[in-house]
PDB file of C-alpha atoms and ligand atoms in Angstrom:
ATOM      1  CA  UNK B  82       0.000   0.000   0.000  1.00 55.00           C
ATOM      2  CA  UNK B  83       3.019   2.444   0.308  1.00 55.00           C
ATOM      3  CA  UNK B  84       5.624   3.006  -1.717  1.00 57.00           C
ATOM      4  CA  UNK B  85       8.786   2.109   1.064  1.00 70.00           C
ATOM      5  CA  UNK B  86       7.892  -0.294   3.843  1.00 82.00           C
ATOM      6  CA  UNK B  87       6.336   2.521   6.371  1.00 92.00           C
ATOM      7  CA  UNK B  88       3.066   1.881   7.231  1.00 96.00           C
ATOM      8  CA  UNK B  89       0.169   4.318   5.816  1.00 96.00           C
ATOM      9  CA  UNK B  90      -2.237   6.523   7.645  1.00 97.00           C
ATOM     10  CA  UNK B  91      -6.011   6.183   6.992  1.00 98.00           C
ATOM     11  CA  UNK B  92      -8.293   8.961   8.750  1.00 98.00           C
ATOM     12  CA  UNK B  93     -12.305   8.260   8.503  1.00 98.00           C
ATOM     13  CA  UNK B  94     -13.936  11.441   9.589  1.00 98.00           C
ATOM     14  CA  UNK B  95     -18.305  12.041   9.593  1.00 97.00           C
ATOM     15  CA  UNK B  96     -20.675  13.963  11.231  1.00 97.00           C
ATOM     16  CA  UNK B  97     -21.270  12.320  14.777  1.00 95.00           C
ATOM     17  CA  UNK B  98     -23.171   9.192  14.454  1.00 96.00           C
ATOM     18  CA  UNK B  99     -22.662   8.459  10.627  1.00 98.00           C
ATOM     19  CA  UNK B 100     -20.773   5.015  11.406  1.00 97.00           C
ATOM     20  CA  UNK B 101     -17.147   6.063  11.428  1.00 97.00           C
ATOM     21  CA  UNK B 102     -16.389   4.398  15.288  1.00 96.00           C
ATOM     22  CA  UNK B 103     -18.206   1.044  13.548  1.00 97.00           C
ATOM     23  CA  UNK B 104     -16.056   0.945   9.981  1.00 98.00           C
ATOM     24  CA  UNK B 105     -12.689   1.875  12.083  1.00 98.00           C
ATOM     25  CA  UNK B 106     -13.108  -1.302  13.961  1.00 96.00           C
ATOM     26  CA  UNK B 107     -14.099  -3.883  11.148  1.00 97.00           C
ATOM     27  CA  UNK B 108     -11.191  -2.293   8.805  1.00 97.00           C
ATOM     28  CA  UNK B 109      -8.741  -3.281  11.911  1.00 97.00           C
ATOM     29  CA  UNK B 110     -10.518  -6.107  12.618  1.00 95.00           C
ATOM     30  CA  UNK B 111     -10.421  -7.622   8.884  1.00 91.00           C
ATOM     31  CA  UNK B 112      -6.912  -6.365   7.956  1.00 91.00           C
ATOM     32  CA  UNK B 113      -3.536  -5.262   9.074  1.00 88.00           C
ATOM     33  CA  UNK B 114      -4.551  -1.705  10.370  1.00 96.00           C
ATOM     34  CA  UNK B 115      -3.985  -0.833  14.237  1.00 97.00           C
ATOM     35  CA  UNK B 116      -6.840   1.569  15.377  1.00 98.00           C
ATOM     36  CA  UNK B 117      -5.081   4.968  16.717  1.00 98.00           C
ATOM     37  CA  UNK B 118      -6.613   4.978  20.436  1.00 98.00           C
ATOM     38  CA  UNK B 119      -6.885   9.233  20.944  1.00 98.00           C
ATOM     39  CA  UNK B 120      -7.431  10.704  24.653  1.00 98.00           C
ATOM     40  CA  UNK B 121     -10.783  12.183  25.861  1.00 98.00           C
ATOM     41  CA  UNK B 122     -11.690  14.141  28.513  1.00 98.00           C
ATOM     42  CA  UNK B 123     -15.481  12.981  27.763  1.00 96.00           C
ATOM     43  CA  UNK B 124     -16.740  10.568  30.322  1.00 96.00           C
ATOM     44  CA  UNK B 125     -16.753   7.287  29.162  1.00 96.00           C
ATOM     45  CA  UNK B 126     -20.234   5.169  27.716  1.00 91.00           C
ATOM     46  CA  UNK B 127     -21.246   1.886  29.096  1.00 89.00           C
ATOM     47  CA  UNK B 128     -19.963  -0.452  26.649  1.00 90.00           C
ATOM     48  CA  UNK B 129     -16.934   1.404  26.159  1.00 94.00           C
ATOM     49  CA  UNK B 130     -13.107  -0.109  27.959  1.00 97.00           C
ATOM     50  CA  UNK B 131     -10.180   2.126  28.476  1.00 98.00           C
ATOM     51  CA  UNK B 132      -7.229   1.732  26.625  1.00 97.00           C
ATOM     52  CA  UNK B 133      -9.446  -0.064  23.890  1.00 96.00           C
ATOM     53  CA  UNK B 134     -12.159   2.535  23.093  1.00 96.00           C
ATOM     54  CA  UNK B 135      -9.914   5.732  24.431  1.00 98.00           C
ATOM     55  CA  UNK B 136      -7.723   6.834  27.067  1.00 98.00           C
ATOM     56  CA  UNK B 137      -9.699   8.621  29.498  1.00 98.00           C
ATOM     57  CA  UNK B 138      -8.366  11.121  31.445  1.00 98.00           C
ATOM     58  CA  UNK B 139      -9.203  14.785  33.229  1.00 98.00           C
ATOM     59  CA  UNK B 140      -8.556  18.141  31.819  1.00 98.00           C
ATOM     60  CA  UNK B 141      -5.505  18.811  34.037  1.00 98.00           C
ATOM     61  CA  UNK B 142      -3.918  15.710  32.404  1.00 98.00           C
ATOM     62  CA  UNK B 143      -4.639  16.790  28.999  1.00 98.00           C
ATOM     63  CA  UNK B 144      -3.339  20.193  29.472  1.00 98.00           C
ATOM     64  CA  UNK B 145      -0.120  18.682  30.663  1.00 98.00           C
ATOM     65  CA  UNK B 146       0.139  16.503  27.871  1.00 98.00           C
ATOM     66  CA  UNK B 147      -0.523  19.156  25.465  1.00 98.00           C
ATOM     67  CA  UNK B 148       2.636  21.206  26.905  1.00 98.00           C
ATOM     68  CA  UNK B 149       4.622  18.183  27.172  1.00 98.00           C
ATOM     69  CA  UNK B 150       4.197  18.308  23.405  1.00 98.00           C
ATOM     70  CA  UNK B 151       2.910  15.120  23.031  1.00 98.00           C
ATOM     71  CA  UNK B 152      -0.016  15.451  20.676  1.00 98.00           C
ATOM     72  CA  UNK B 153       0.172  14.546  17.125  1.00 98.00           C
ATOM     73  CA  UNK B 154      -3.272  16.864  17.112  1.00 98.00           C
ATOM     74  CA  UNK B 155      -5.933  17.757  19.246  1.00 98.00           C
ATOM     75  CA  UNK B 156      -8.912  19.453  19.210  1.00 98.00           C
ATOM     76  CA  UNK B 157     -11.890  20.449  21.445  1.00 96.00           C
ATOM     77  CA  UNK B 158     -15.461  19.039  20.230  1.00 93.00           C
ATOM     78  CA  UNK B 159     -18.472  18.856  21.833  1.00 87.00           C
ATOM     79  CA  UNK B 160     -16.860  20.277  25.026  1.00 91.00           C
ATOM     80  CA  UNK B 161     -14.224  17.689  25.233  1.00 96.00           C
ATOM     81  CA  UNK B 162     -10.732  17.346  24.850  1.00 98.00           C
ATOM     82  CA  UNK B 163      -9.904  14.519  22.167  1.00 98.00           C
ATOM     83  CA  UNK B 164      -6.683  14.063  20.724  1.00 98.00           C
ATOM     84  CA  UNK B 165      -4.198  11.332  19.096  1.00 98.00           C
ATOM     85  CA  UNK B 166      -0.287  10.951  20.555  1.00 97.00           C
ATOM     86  CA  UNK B 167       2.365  11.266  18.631  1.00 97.00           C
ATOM     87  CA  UNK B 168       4.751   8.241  20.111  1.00 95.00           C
ATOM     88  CA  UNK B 169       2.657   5.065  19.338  1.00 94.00           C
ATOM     89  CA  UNK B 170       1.202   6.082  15.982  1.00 97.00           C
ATOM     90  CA  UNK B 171       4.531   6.859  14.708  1.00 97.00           C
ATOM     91  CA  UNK B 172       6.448   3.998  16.083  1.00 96.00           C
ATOM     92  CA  UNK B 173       3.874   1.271  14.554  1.00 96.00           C
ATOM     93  CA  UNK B 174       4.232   3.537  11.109  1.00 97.00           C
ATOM     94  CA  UNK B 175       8.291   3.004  11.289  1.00 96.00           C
ATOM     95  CA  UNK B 176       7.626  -0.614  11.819  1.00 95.00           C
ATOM     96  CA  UNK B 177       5.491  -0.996   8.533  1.00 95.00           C
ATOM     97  CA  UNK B 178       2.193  -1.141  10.623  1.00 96.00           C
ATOM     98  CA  UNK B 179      -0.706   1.097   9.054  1.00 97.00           C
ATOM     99  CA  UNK B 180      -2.445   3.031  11.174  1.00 98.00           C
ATOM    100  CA  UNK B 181      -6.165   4.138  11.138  1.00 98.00           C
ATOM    101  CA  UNK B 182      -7.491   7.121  12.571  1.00 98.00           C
ATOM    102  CA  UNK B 183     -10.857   8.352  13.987  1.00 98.00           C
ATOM    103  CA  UNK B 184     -11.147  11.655  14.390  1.00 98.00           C
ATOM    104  CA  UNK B 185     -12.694  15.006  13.490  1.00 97.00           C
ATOM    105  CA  UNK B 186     -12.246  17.172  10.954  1.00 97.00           C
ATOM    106  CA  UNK B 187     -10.008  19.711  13.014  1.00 97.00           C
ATOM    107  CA  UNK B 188      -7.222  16.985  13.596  1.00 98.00           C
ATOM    108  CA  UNK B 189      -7.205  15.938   9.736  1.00 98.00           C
ATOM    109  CA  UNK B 190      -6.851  19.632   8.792  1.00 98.00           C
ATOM    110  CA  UNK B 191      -3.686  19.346  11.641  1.00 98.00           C
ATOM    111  CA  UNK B 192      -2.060  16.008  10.104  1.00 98.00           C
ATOM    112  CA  UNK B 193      -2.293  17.246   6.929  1.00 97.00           C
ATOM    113  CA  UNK B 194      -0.811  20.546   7.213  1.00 97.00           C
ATOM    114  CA  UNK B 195       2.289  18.769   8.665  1.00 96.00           C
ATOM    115  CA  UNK B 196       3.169  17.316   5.783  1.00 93.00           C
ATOM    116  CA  UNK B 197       4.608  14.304   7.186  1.00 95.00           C
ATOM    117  CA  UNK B 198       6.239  11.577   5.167  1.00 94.00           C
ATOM    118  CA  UNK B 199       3.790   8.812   5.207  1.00 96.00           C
ATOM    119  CA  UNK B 200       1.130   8.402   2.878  1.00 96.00           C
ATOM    120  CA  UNK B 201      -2.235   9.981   3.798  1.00 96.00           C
ATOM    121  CA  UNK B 202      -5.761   8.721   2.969  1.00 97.00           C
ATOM    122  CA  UNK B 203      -8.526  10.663   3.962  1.00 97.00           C
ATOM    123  CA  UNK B 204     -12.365   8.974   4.302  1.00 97.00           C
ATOM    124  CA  UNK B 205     -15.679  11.113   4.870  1.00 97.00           C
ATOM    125  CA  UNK B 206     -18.431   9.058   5.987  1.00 98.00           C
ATOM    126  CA  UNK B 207     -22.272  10.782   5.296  1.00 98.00           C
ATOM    127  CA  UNK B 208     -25.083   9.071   6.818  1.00 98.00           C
ATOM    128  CA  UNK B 209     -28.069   8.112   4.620  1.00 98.00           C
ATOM    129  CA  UNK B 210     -30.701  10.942   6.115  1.00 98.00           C
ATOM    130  CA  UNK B 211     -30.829  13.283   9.203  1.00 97.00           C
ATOM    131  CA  UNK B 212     -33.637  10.788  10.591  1.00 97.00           C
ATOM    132  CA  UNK B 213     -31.615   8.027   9.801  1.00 97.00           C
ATOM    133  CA  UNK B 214     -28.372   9.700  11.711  1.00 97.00           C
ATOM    134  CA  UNK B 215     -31.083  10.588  14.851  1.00 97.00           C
ATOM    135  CA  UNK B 216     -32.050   7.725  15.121  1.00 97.00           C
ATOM    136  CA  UNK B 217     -28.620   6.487  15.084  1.00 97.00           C
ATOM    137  CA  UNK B 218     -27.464   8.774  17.706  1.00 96.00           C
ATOM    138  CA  UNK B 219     -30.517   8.135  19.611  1.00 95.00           C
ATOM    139  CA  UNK B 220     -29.921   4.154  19.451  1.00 93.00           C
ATOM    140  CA  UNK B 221     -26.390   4.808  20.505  1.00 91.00           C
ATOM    141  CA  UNK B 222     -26.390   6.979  23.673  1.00 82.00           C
ATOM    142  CA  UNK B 223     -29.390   4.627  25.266  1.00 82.00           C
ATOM    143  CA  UNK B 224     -32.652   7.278  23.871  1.00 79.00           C
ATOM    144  CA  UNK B 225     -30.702   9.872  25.821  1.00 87.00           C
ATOM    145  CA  UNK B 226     -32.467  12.719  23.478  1.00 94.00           C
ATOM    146  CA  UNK B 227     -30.934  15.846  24.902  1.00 93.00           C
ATOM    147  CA  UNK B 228     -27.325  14.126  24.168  1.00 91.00           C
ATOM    148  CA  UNK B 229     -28.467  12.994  20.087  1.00 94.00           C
ATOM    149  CA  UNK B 230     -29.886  16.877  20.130  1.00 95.00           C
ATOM    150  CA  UNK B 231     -26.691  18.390  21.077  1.00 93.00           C
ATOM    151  CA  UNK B 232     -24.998  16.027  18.442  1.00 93.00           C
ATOM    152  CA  UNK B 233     -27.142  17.176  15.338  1.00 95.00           C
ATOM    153  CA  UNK B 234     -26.685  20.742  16.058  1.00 94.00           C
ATOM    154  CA  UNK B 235     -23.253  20.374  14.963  1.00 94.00           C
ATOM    155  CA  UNK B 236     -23.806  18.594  11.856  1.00 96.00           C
ATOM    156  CA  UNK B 237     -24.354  21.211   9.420  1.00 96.00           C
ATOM    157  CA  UNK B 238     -20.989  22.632  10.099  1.00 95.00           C
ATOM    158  CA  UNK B 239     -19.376  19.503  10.078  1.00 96.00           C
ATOM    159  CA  UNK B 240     -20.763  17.911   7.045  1.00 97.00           C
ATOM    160  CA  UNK B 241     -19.577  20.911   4.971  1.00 95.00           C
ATOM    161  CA  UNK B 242     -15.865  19.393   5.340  1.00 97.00           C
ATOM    162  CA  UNK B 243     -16.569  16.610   3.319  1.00 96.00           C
ATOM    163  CA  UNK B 244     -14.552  18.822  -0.246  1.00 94.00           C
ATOM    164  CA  UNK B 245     -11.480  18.261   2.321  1.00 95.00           C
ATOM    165  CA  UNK B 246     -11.163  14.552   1.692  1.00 96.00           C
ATOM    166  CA  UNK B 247      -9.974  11.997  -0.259  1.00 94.00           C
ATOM    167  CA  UNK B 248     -13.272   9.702  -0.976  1.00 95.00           C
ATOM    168  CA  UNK B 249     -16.503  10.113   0.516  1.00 96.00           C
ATOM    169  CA  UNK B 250     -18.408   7.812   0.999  1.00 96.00           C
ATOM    170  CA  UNK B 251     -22.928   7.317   2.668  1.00 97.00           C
ATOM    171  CA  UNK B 252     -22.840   4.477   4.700  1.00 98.00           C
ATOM    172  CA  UNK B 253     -26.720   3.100   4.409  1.00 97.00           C
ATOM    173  CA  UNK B 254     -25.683  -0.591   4.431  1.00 98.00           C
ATOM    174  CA  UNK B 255     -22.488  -1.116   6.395  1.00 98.00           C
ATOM    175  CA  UNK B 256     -21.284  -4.292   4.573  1.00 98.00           C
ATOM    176  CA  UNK B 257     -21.211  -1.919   1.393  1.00 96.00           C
ATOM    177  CA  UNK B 258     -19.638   0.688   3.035  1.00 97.00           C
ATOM    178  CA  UNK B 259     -17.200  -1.435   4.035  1.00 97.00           C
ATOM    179  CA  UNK B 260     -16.091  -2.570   0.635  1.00 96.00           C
ATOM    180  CA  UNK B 261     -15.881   0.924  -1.070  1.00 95.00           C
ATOM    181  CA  UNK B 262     -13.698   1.778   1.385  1.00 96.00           C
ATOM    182  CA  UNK B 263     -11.195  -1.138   1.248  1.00 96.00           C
ATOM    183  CA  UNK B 264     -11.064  -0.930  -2.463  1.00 94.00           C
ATOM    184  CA  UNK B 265     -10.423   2.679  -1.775  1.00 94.00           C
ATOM    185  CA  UNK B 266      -7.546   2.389   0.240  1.00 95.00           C
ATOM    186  CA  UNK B 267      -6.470  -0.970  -1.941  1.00 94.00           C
ATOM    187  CA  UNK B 268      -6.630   0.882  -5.477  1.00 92.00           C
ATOM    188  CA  UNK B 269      -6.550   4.598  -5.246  1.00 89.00           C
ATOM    189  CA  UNK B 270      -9.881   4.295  -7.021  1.00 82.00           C
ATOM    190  CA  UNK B 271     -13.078   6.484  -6.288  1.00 78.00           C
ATOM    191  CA  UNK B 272     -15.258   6.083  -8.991  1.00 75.00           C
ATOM    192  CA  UNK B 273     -17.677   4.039  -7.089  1.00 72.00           C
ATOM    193  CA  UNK B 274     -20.025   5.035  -9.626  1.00 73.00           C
ATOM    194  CA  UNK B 275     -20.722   7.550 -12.561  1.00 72.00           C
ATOM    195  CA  UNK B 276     -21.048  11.685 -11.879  1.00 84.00           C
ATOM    196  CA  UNK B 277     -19.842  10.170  -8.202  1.00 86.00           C
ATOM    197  CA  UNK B 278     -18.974  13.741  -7.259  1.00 87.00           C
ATOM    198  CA  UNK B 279     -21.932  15.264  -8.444  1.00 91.00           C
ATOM    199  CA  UNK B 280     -24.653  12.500  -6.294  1.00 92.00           C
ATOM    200  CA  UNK B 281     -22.373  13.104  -3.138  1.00 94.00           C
ATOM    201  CA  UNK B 282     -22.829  16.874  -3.651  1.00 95.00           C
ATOM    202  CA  UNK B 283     -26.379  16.293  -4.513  1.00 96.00           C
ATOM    203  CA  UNK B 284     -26.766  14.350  -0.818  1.00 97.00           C
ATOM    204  CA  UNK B 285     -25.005  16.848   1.263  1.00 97.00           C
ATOM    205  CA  UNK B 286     -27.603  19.126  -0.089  1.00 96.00           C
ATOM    206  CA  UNK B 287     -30.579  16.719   0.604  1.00 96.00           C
ATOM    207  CA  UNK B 288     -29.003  16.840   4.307  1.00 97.00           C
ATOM    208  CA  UNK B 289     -28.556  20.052   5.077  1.00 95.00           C
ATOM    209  CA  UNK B 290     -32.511  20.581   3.778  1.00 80.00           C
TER     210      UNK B 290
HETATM  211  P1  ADP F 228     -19.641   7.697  14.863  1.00 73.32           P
HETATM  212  O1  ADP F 228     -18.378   7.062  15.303  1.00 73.32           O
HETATM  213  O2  ADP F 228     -19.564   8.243  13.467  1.00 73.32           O
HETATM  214  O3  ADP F 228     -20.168   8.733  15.834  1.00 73.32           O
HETATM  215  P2  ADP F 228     -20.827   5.078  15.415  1.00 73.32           P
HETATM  216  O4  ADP F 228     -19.901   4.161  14.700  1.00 73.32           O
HETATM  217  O5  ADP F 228     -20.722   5.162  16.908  1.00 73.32           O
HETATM  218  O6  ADP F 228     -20.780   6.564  14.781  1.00 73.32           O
HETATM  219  O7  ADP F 228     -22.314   4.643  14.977  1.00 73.32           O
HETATM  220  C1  ADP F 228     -23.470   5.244  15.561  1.00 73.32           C
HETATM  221  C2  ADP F 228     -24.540   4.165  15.746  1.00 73.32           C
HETATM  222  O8  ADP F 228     -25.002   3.740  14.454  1.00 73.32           O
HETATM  223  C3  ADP F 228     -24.009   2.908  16.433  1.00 73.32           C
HETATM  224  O9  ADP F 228     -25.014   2.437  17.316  1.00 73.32           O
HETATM  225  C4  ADP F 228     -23.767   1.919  15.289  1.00 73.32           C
HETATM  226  O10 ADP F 228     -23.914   0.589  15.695  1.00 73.32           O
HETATM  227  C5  ADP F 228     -24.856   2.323  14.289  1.00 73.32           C
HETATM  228  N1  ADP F 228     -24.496   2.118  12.854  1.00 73.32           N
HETATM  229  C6  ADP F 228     -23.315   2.332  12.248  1.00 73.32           C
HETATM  230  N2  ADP F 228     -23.386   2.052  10.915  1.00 73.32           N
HETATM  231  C7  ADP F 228     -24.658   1.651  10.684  1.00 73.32           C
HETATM  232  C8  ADP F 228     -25.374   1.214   9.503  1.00 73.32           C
HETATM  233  N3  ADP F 228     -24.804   1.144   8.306  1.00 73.32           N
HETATM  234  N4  ADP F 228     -26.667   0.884   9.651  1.00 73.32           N
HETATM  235  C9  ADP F 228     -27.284   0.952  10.860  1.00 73.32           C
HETATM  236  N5  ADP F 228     -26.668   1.335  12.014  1.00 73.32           N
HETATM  237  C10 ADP F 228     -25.375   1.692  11.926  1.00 73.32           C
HETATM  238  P1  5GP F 229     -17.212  10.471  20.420  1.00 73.32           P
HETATM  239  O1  5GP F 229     -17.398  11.285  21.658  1.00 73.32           O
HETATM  240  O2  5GP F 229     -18.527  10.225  19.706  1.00 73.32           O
HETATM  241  O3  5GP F 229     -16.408   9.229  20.636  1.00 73.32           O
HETATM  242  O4  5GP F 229     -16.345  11.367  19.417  1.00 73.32           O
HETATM  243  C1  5GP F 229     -16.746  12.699  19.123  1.00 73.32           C
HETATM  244  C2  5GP F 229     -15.929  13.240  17.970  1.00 73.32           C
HETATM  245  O5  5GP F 229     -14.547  13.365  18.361  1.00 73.32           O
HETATM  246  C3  5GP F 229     -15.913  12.355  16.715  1.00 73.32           C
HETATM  247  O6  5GP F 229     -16.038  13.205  15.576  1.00 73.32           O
HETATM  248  C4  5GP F 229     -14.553  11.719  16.742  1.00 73.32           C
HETATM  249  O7  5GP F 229     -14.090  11.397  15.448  1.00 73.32           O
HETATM  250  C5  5GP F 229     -13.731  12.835  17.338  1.00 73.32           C
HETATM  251  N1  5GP F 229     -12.464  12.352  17.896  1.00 73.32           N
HETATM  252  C6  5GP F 229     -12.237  11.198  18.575  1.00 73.32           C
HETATM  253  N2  5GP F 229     -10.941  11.100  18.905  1.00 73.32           N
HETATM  254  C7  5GP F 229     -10.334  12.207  18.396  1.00 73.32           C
HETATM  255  C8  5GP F 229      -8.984  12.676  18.386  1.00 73.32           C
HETATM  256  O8  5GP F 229      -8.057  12.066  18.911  1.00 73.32           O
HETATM  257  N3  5GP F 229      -8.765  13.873  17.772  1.00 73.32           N
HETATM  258  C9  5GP F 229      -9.752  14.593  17.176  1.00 73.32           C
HETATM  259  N4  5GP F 229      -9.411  15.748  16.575  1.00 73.32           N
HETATM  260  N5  5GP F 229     -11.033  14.188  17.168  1.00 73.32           N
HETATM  261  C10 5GP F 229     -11.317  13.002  17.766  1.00 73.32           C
END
């Protein structure tokens, strides 16, 4: 996947709820990618482990990591700290290991503009509908309604970053999903289908509507 034998950096980004926690765990789980585990300062959900889901830690420790230099990028969403360290990521990249990233728009826009010398593949996930993502969100954080609220009033802002990436890509049926993104990463390839540009501008539309 790379031209020397450093690993490769994949970074699926989506408006909260579109599927991107989901697809970064069956792409690790079905091939040789190691999931970049970031920091939060949010609280952690039921099902969710440290060291496996995130690191979770307070503010004051995030501060001091951030001026022990230690982040490859950070950034504050939804109130909380999130960010990715630098040490493990690129250590696994010098040993040929790719790595796979979930994380926000804000922290792409950082790895990019560092220009670092590993291959870079950038994935936007869009959700089907705005019901479809509620309902989502809703499923997710146990019908907690004031929570999936909060979430959709920062999608219109983030879907509009979807120009900033590689391939985009609606994840109705995950299985799908899946697959256009492997052959993505696999072949370089994003003509998933004819005037492909043109439907996924046509959708963001239909979203923000
Ligand atoms: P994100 O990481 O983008 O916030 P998640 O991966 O946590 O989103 O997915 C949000 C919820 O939607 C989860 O409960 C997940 O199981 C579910 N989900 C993900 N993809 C699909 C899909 N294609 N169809 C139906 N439900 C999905
Ligand atoms: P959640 O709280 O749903 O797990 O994540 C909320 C948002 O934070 C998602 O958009 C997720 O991609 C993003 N995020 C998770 N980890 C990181 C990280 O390390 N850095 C950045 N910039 N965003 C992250």
């Amino acid at each position: 996947m790379s031209e020397n034998n450093e690993g490769i950096i994949v970074i699926l980004s989506s408006p909260s709820g579109a599927g991107k926690t989901t697809l970064v765990k069956e792409i690790s789980k079905r091939n040789n990618f190691q999931i970049s585990i970031s920091h939060t300062t949010r609280k952690p959900r039921s099902n969710e482990t440290e060291g496996k889901d995130y690191y979770f830690i307070s503010e004051t420790e995030f501060e001091n990591l951030i001026h022990e230099d230690k982040f490859l990028e950070y950034a504050k969403v939804f109130q909380n700290y999130y960010g990715s360290t630098k040490d493990v990521v690129f250590k696994k990249l010098n040993n040929g290991e790719n790595v796979i990233f979930d994380i926000d728009w804000q922290g792409t826009q950082q790895i990019k503009r560092q220009k670092l010398n590993y291959k870079i593949v950038t994935i936007f996930i869009l959700p089907p509908s705005r019901d479809e993502l509620y309902k989502r969100l809703l499923n997710r954080d146990k019908n907690d309604e004031k929570l999936a609220k909060e979430r959709m009033t920062q999608f219109n802002e983030d879907v509009l970053h979807w120009r900033d990436y590689n391939f985009v890509v609606i994840n109705d049926n995950l299985g799908n999903c899946y697959k256009k993104i492997m052959k993505f990463i696999e072949t370089g390839d994003d003509k998933i289908e004819p005037n492909y540009q043109k439907l996924i501008s046509l959708h963001v539309e239909s979203l923000l509507n």
